[in-house]
Amino acid sequence: MAMFSNVMKNLKMRDGKVKLKNFVKLFVKVGCDSTAAEHFFNAMDTDGSGTVDEDELLESYGVQFGGSVEQRLRQSFRIFDHNRSNSLDKGEVKRGYAELIRAKTRMAHHLTGKTTVIFTPEQIKQLEDKIDDIYAKVDTNGDGVLNIDEYLDGFKNYPELCEGFQQFT
């Protein structure tokens, strides 16, 4: 409970709610870039109110630190679904993977989210090839996007393809 109190204090919650601006500021300090922080915020803002309240914050922490594999996967789907279309196109997955890699790199080197992490052309090609492999097997209806069922089934049926998402399982 002390950790939750510190989070709420650092997020400068007013009336039990945090706005995007304060959320992003805190996450940038710990290694996320502002775009990734916005995606995390939007995934937590389950009611679409433009704020994250205590219940949404507790639910998100509960899922990440004690939820079932399916709950964590559903939350990761919401994080990657940047346009809230309830489907993931390859661009969203590529951006999501890149955001995770950048955040991990910053955290490993104790950098803030304001530090630019640049990918080499070879790294970008590897990432695109990995995403193509995932879609070739997991996009079962062949429409070029992953819906939540394809996403969940992909982890179940092809865990080796989805190893980059391991922090969610």
mmCIF file of N, CA and C in Angstrom, residues 71-156:
data_model
loop_
_atom_site.group_PDB
_atom_site.id
_atom_site.type_symbol
_atom_site.label_atom_id
_atom_site.label_comp_id
_atom_site.label_asym_id
_atom_site.label_seq_id
_atom_site.Cartn_x
_atom_site.Cartn_y
_atom_site.Cartn_z
ATOM 1 N N GLN A 71 -5.499 -11.735 -18.621
ATOM 2 C CA GLN A 71 -5.726 -10.342 -18.229
ATOM 3 C C GLN A 71 -4.557 -9.458 -18.662
ATOM 4 N N ARG A 72 -3.345 -9.954 -18.471
ATOM 5 C CA ARG A 72 -2.169 -9.171 -18.863
ATOM 6 C C ARG A 72 -2.090 -9.017 -20.378
ATOM 7 N N LEU A 73 -2.449 -10.061 -21.103
ATOM 8 C CA LEU A 73 -2.455 -9.963 -22.563
ATOM 9 C C LEU A 73 -3.514 -8.978 -23.046
ATOM 10 N N ARG A 74 -4.669 -9.012 -22.433
ATOM 11 C CA ARG A 74 -5.719 -8.058 -22.824
ATOM 12 C C ARG A 74 -5.262 -6.622 -22.562
ATOM 13 N N GLN A 75 -4.586 -6.414 -21.451
ATOM 14 C CA GLN A 75 -4.082 -5.077 -21.162
ATOM 15 C C GLN A 75 -3.010 -4.679 -22.176
ATOM 16 N N SER A 76 -2.118 -5.603 -22.527
ATOM 17 C CA SER A 76 -1.083 -5.272 -23.515
ATOM 18 C C SER A 76 -1.719 -4.965 -24.860
ATOM 19 N N PHE A 77 -2.791 -5.660 -25.207
ATOM 20 C CA PHE A 77 -3.505 -5.377 -26.454
ATOM 21 C C PHE A 77 -3.990 -3.929 -26.451
ATOM 22 N N ARG A 78 -4.559 -3.494 -25.322
ATOM 23 C CA ARG A 78 -5.038 -2.102 -25.228
ATOM 24 C C ARG A 78 -3.884 -1.104 -25.360
ATOM 25 N N ILE A 79 -2.715 -1.449 -24.825
ATOM 26 C CA ILE A 79 -1.556 -0.560 -24.933
ATOM 27 C C ILE A 79 -1.119 -0.423 -26.383
ATOM 28 N N PHE A 80 -1.090 -1.541 -27.106
ATOM 29 C CA PHE A 80 -0.649 -1.510 -28.502
ATOM 30 C C PHE A 80 -1.708 -0.929 -29.438
ATOM 31 N N ASP A 81 -2.967 -0.963 -29.046
ATOM 32 C CA ASP A 81 -4.052 -0.467 -29.898
ATOM 33 C C ASP A 81 -4.119 1.060 -29.809
ATOM 34 N N HIS A 82 -3.169 1.707 -30.464
ATOM 35 C CA HIS A 82 -2.998 3.160 -30.355
ATOM 36 C C HIS A 82 -4.223 3.949 -30.786
ATOM 37 N N ASN A 83 -4.931 3.471 -31.807
ATOM 38 C CA ASN A 83 -6.076 4.228 -32.309
ATOM 39 C C ASN A 83 -7.410 3.731 -31.742
ATOM 40 N N ARG A 84 -7.344 2.808 -30.784
ATOM 41 C CA ARG A 84 -8.530 2.276 -30.099
ATOM 42 C C ARG A 84 -9.557 1.682 -31.068
ATOM 43 N N SER A 85 -9.052 0.969 -32.074
ATOM 44 C CA SER A 85 -9.925 0.364 -33.080
ATOM 45 C C SER A 85 -10.302 -1.072 -32.730
ATOM 46 N N ASN A 86 -9.804 -1.578 -31.624
ATOM 47 C CA ASN A 86 -9.996 -2.972 -31.215
ATOM 48 C C ASN A 86 -9.361 -3.959 -32.186
ATOM 49 N N SER A 87 -8.325 -3.485 -32.884
ATOM 50 C CA SER A 87 -7.519 -4.341 -33.749
ATOM 51 C C SER A 87 -6.118 -3.739 -33.814
ATOM 52 N N LEU A 88 -5.152 -4.580 -34.153
ATOM 53 C CA LEU A 88 -3.761 -4.127 -34.225
ATOM 54 C C LEU A 88 -3.250 -4.280 -35.643
ATOM 55 N N ASP A 89 -2.888 -3.159 -36.271
ATOM 56 C CA ASP A 89 -2.232 -3.271 -37.568
ATOM 57 C C ASP A 89 -0.730 -3.387 -37.339
ATOM 58 N N LYS A 90 -0.008 -3.715 -38.389
ATOM 59 C CA LYS A 90 1.435 -3.934 -38.244
ATOM 60 C C LYS A 90 2.151 -2.680 -37.754
ATOM 61 N N GLY A 91 1.699 -1.509 -38.162
ATOM 62 C CA GLY A 91 2.318 -0.267 -37.712
ATOM 63 C C GLY A 91 2.198 -0.083 -36.210
ATOM 64 N N GLU A 92 1.032 -0.408 -35.660
ATOM 65 C CA GLU A 92 0.847 -0.284 -34.211
ATOM 66 C C GLU A 92 1.757 -1.244 -33.460
ATOM 67 N N VAL A 93 1.869 -2.468 -33.961
ATOM 68 C CA VAL A 93 2.725 -3.453 -33.305
ATOM 69 C C VAL A 93 4.187 -3.030 -33.411
ATOM 70 N N LYS A 94 4.585 -2.531 -34.580
ATOM 71 C CA LYS A 94 5.969 -2.069 -34.767
ATOM 72 C C LYS A 94 6.276 -0.921 -33.802
ATOM 73 N N ARG A 95 5.381 0.065 -33.719
ATOM 74 C CA ARG A 95 5.587 1.183 -32.794
ATOM 75 C C ARG A 95 5.620 0.692 -31.349
ATOM 76 N N GLY A 96 4.724 -0.232 -31.019
ATOM 77 C CA GLY A 96 4.687 -0.760 -29.656
ATOM 78 C C GLY A 96 5.958 -1.495 -29.276
ATOM 79 N N TYR A 97 6.413 -2.365 -30.173
ATOM 80 C CA TYR A 97 7.683 -3.069 -29.938
ATOM 81 C C TYR A 97 8.814 -2.064 -29.778
ATOM 82 N N ALA A 98 8.881 -1.095 -30.685
ATOM 83 C CA ALA A 98 9.959 -0.098 -30.632
ATOM 84 C C ALA A 98 9.919 0.682 -29.321
ATOM 85 N N GLU A 99 8.725 1.044 -28.861
ATOM 86 C CA GLU A 99 8.596 1.766 -27.597
ATOM 87 C C GLU A 99 9.109 0.918 -26.433
ATOM 88 N N LEU A 100 8.778 -0.370 -26.450
ATOM 89 C CA LEU A 100 9.251 -1.256 -25.383
ATOM 90 C C LEU A 100 10.764 -1.391 -25.398
ATOM 91 N N ILE A 101 11.327 -1.557 -26.578
ATOM 92 C CA ILE A 101 12.780 -1.693 -26.696
ATOM 93 C C ILE A 101 13.465 -0.412 -26.219
ATOM 94 N N ARG A 102 12.932 0.734 -26.628
ATOM 95 C CA ARG A 102 13.521 2.011 -26.202
ATOM 96 C C ARG A 102 13.437 2.169 -24.687
ATOM 97 N N ALA A 103 12.284 1.848 -24.117
ATOM 98 C CA ALA A 103 12.109 1.987 -22.668
ATOM 99 C C ALA A 103 13.070 1.059 -21.916
ATOM 100 N N LYS A 104 13.198 -0.177 -22.388
ATOM 101 C CA LYS A 104 14.131 -1.117 -21.737
ATOM 102 C C LYS A 104 15.564 -0.614 -21.847
ATOM 103 N N THR A 105 15.924 -0.080 -22.993
ATOM 104 C CA THR A 105 17.280 0.452 -23.186
ATOM 105 C C THR A 105 17.535 1.612 -22.237
ATOM 106 N N ARG A 106 16.578 2.526 -22.143
ATOM 107 C CA ARG A 106 16.742 3.669 -21.241
ATOM 108 C C ARG A 106 16.865 3.221 -19.796
ATOM 109 N N MET A 107 16.012 2.278 -19.399
ATOM 110 C CA MET A 107 16.053 1.810 -18.010
ATOM 111 C C MET A 107 17.367 1.100 -17.714
ATOM 112 N N ALA A 108 17.854 0.309 -18.656
ATOM 113 C CA ALA A 108 19.112 -0.414 -18.460
ATOM 114 C C ALA A 108 20.293 0.539 -18.294
ATOM 115 N N HIS A 109 20.200 1.705 -18.918
ATOM 116 C CA HIS A 109 21.297 2.680 -18.872
ATOM 117 C C HIS A 109 20.969 3.889 -17.996
ATOM 118 N N HIS A 110 19.859 3.785 -17.248
ATOM 119 C CA HIS A 110 19.448 4.852 -16.319
ATOM 120 C C HIS A 110 19.282 6.190 -17.037
ATOM 121 N N LEU A 111 18.626 6.159 -18.182
ATOM 122 C CA LEU A 111 18.374 7.367 -18.966
ATOM 123 C C LEU A 111 16.929 7.800 -18.776
ATOM 124 N N THR A 112 16.639 9.055 -19.048
ATOM 125 C CA THR A 112 15.256 9.515 -18.994
ATOM 126 C C THR A 112 14.614 9.300 -20.358
ATOM 127 N N GLY A 113 13.304 9.473 -20.407
ATOM 128 C CA GLY A 113 12.567 9.334 -21.655
ATOM 129 C C GLY A 113 12.875 10.421 -22.661
ATOM 130 N N LYS A 114 13.609 11.431 -22.239
ATOM 131 C CA LYS A 114 13.983 12.498 -23.172
ATOM 132 C C LYS A 114 15.211 12.121 -23.993
ATOM 133 N N THR A 115 15.864 11.016 -23.645
ATOM 134 C CA THR A 115 17.037 10.545 -24.374
ATOM 135 C C THR A 115 16.584 9.768 -25.599
ATOM 136 N N THR A 116 17.113 10.107 -26.761
ATOM 137 C CA THR A 116 16.729 9.443 -27.999
ATOM 138 C C THR A 116 17.473 8.120 -28.147
ATOM 139 N N VAL A 117 16.730 7.069 -28.446
ATOM 140 C CA VAL A 117 17.309 5.760 -28.744
ATOM 141 C C VAL A 117 17.034 5.501 -30.218
ATOM 142 N N ILE A 118 18.089 5.378 -31.012
ATOM 143 C CA ILE A 118 17.961 5.238 -32.464
ATOM 144 C C ILE A 118 18.242 3.801 -32.865
ATOM 145 N N PHE A 119 17.420 3.283 -33.768
ATOM 146 C CA PHE A 119 17.594 1.936 -34.296
ATOM 147 C C PHE A 119 18.396 1.988 -35.588
ATOM 148 N N THR A 120 19.234 0.980 -35.792
ATOM 149 C CA THR A 120 19.963 0.864 -37.054
ATOM 150 C C THR A 120 19.010 0.311 -38.111
ATOM 151 N N PRO A 121 19.325 0.497 -39.390
ATOM 152 C CA PRO A 121 18.485 -0.101 -40.442
ATOM 153 C C PRO A 121 18.353 -1.624 -40.285
ATOM 154 N N GLU A 122 19.407 -2.287 -39.829
ATOM 155 C CA GLU A 122 19.351 -3.729 -39.628
ATOM 156 C C GLU A 122 18.365 -4.093 -38.514
ATOM 157 N N GLN A 123 18.375 -3.313 -37.441
ATOM 158 C CA GLN A 123 17.438 -3.571 -36.344
ATOM 159 C C GLN A 123 15.995 -3.359 -36.794
ATOM 160 N N ILE A 124 15.769 -2.337 -37.588
ATOM 161 C CA ILE A 124 14.419 -2.073 -38.096
ATOM 162 C C ILE A 124 13.964 -3.225 -38.987
ATOM 163 N N LYS A 125 14.842 -3.705 -39.839
ATOM 164 C CA LYS A 125 14.519 -4.831 -40.730
ATOM 165 C C LYS A 125 14.203 -6.083 -39.907
ATOM 166 N N GLN A 126 14.993 -6.353 -38.873
ATOM 167 C CA GLN A 126 14.733 -7.513 -38.005
ATOM 168 C C GLN A 126 13.360 -7.398 -37.341
ATOM 169 N N LEU A 127 13.039 -6.213 -36.872
ATOM 170 C CA LEU A 127 11.752 -5.985 -36.234
ATOM 171 C C LEU A 127 10.609 -6.211 -37.227
ATOM 172 N N GLU A 128 10.739 -5.667 -38.422
ATOM 173 C CA GLU A 128 9.703 -5.838 -39.443
ATOM 174 C C GLU A 128 9.548 -7.306 -39.840
ATOM 175 N N ASP A 129 10.660 -8.036 -39.961
ATOM 176 C CA ASP A 129 10.602 -9.458 -40.290
ATOM 177 C C ASP A 129 9.893 -10.248 -39.188
ATOM 178 N N LYS A 130 10.189 -9.903 -37.933
ATOM 179 C CA LYS A 130 9.549 -10.570 -36.792
ATOM 180 C C LYS A 130 8.039 -10.335 -36.822
ATOM 181 N N ILE A 131 7.645 -9.105 -37.086
ATOM 182 C CA ILE A 131 6.215 -8.779 -37.135
ATOM 183 C C ILE A 131 5.550 -9.501 -38.298
ATOM 184 N N ASP A 132 6.207 -9.554 -39.454
ATOM 185 C CA ASP A 132 5.672 -10.294 -40.602
ATOM 186 C C ASP A 132 5.465 -11.765 -40.249
ATOM 187 N N ASP A 133 6.426 -12.358 -39.537
ATOM 188 C CA ASP A 133 6.307 -13.763 -39.111
ATOM 189 C C ASP A 133 5.096 -13.956 -38.193
ATOM 190 N N ILE A 134 4.927 -13.034 -37.265
ATOM 191 C CA ILE A 134 3.788 -13.119 -36.341
ATOM 192 C C ILE A 134 2.476 -13.052 -37.118
ATOM 193 N N TYR A 135 2.343 -12.069 -37.993
ATOM 194 C CA TYR A 135 1.096 -11.903 -38.740
ATOM 195 C C TYR A 135 0.828 -13.068 -39.682
ATOM 196 N N ALA A 136 1.878 -13.636 -40.272
ATOM 197 C CA ALA A 136 1.690 -14.764 -41.187
ATOM 198 C C ALA A 136 1.026 -15.944 -40.479
ATOM 199 N N LYS A 137 1.308 -16.126 -39.208
ATOM 200 C CA LYS A 137 0.735 -17.260 -38.475
ATOM 201 C C LYS A 137 -0.488 -16.894 -37.646
ATOM 202 N N VAL A 138 -0.507 -15.708 -37.102
ATOM 203 C CA VAL A 138 -1.531 -15.355 -36.119
ATOM 204 C C VAL A 138 -2.749 -14.674 -36.744
ATOM 205 N N ASP A 139 -2.577 -13.975 -37.855
ATOM 206 C CA ASP A 139 -3.693 -13.300 -38.530
ATOM 207 C C ASP A 139 -4.487 -14.343 -39.310
ATOM 208 N N THR A 140 -5.302 -15.105 -38.597
ATOM 209 C CA THR A 140 -5.958 -16.275 -39.179
ATOM 210 C C THR A 140 -6.995 -15.932 -40.244
ATOM 211 N N ASN A 141 -7.598 -14.758 -40.171
ATOM 212 C CA ASN A 141 -8.586 -14.405 -41.202
ATOM 213 C C ASN A 141 -7.967 -13.614 -42.355
ATOM 214 N N GLY A 142 -6.670 -13.329 -42.273
ATOM 215 C CA GLY A 142 -5.947 -12.714 -43.378
ATOM 216 C C GLY A 142 -6.334 -11.276 -43.715
ATOM 217 N N ASP A 143 -6.901 -10.548 -42.737
ATOM 218 C CA ASP A 143 -7.326 -9.172 -43.027
ATOM 219 C C ASP A 143 -6.248 -8.126 -42.757
ATOM 220 N N GLY A 144 -5.060 -8.562 -42.340
ATOM 221 C CA GLY A 144 -3.956 -7.629 -42.130
ATOM 222 C C GLY A 144 -3.918 -6.971 -40.771
ATOM 223 N N VAL A 145 -4.865 -7.299 -39.917
ATOM 224 C CA VAL A 145 -4.885 -6.789 -38.544
ATOM 225 C C VAL A 145 -5.162 -7.949 -37.598
ATOM 226 N N LEU A 146 -4.767 -7.757 -36.336
ATOM 227 C CA LEU A 146 -5.052 -8.765 -35.323
ATOM 228 C C LEU A 146 -6.181 -8.278 -34.431
ATOM 229 N N ASN A 147 -7.215 -9.102 -34.295
ATOM 230 C CA ASN A 147 -8.251 -8.781 -33.316
ATOM 231 C C ASN A 147 -7.851 -9.437 -31.994
ATOM 232 N N ILE A 148 -8.601 -9.194 -30.956
ATOM 233 C CA ILE A 148 -8.222 -9.690 -29.634
ATOM 234 C C ILE A 148 -8.161 -11.207 -29.601
ATOM 235 N N ASP A 149 -9.069 -11.885 -30.301
ATOM 236 C CA ASP A 149 -9.059 -13.353 -30.293
ATOM 237 C C ASP A 149 -7.815 -13.902 -30.982
ATOM 238 N N GLU A 150 -7.439 -13.324 -32.118
ATOM 239 C CA GLU A 150 -6.221 -13.753 -32.809
ATOM 240 C C GLU A 150 -4.993 -13.497 -31.933
ATOM 241 N N TYR A 151 -4.982 -12.368 -31.268
ATOM 242 C CA TYR A 151 -3.873 -12.000 -30.382
ATOM 243 C C TYR A 151 -3.722 -13.014 -29.255
ATOM 244 N N LEU A 152 -4.827 -13.308 -28.573
ATOM 245 C CA LEU A 152 -4.793 -14.265 -27.465
ATOM 246 C C LEU A 152 -4.425 -15.660 -27.961
ATOM 247 N N ASP A 153 -5.037 -16.091 -29.064
ATOM 248 C CA ASP A 153 -4.734 -17.412 -29.625
ATOM 249 C C ASP A 153 -3.285 -17.495 -30.087
ATOM 250 N N GLY A 154 -2.743 -16.390 -30.586
ATOM 251 C CA GLY A 154 -1.357 -16.378 -31.038
ATOM 252 C C GLY A 154 -0.386 -16.691 -29.918
ATOM 253 N N PHE A 155 -0.635 -16.151 -28.742
ATOM 254 C CA PHE A 155 0.229 -16.454 -27.590
ATOM 255 C C PHE A 155 0.095 -17.910 -27.184
ATOM 256 N N LYS A 156 -1.121 -18.416 -27.273
ATOM 257 C CA LYS A 156 -1.363 -19.800 -26.884
ATOM 258 C C LYS A 156 -0.738 -20.775 -27.888
#
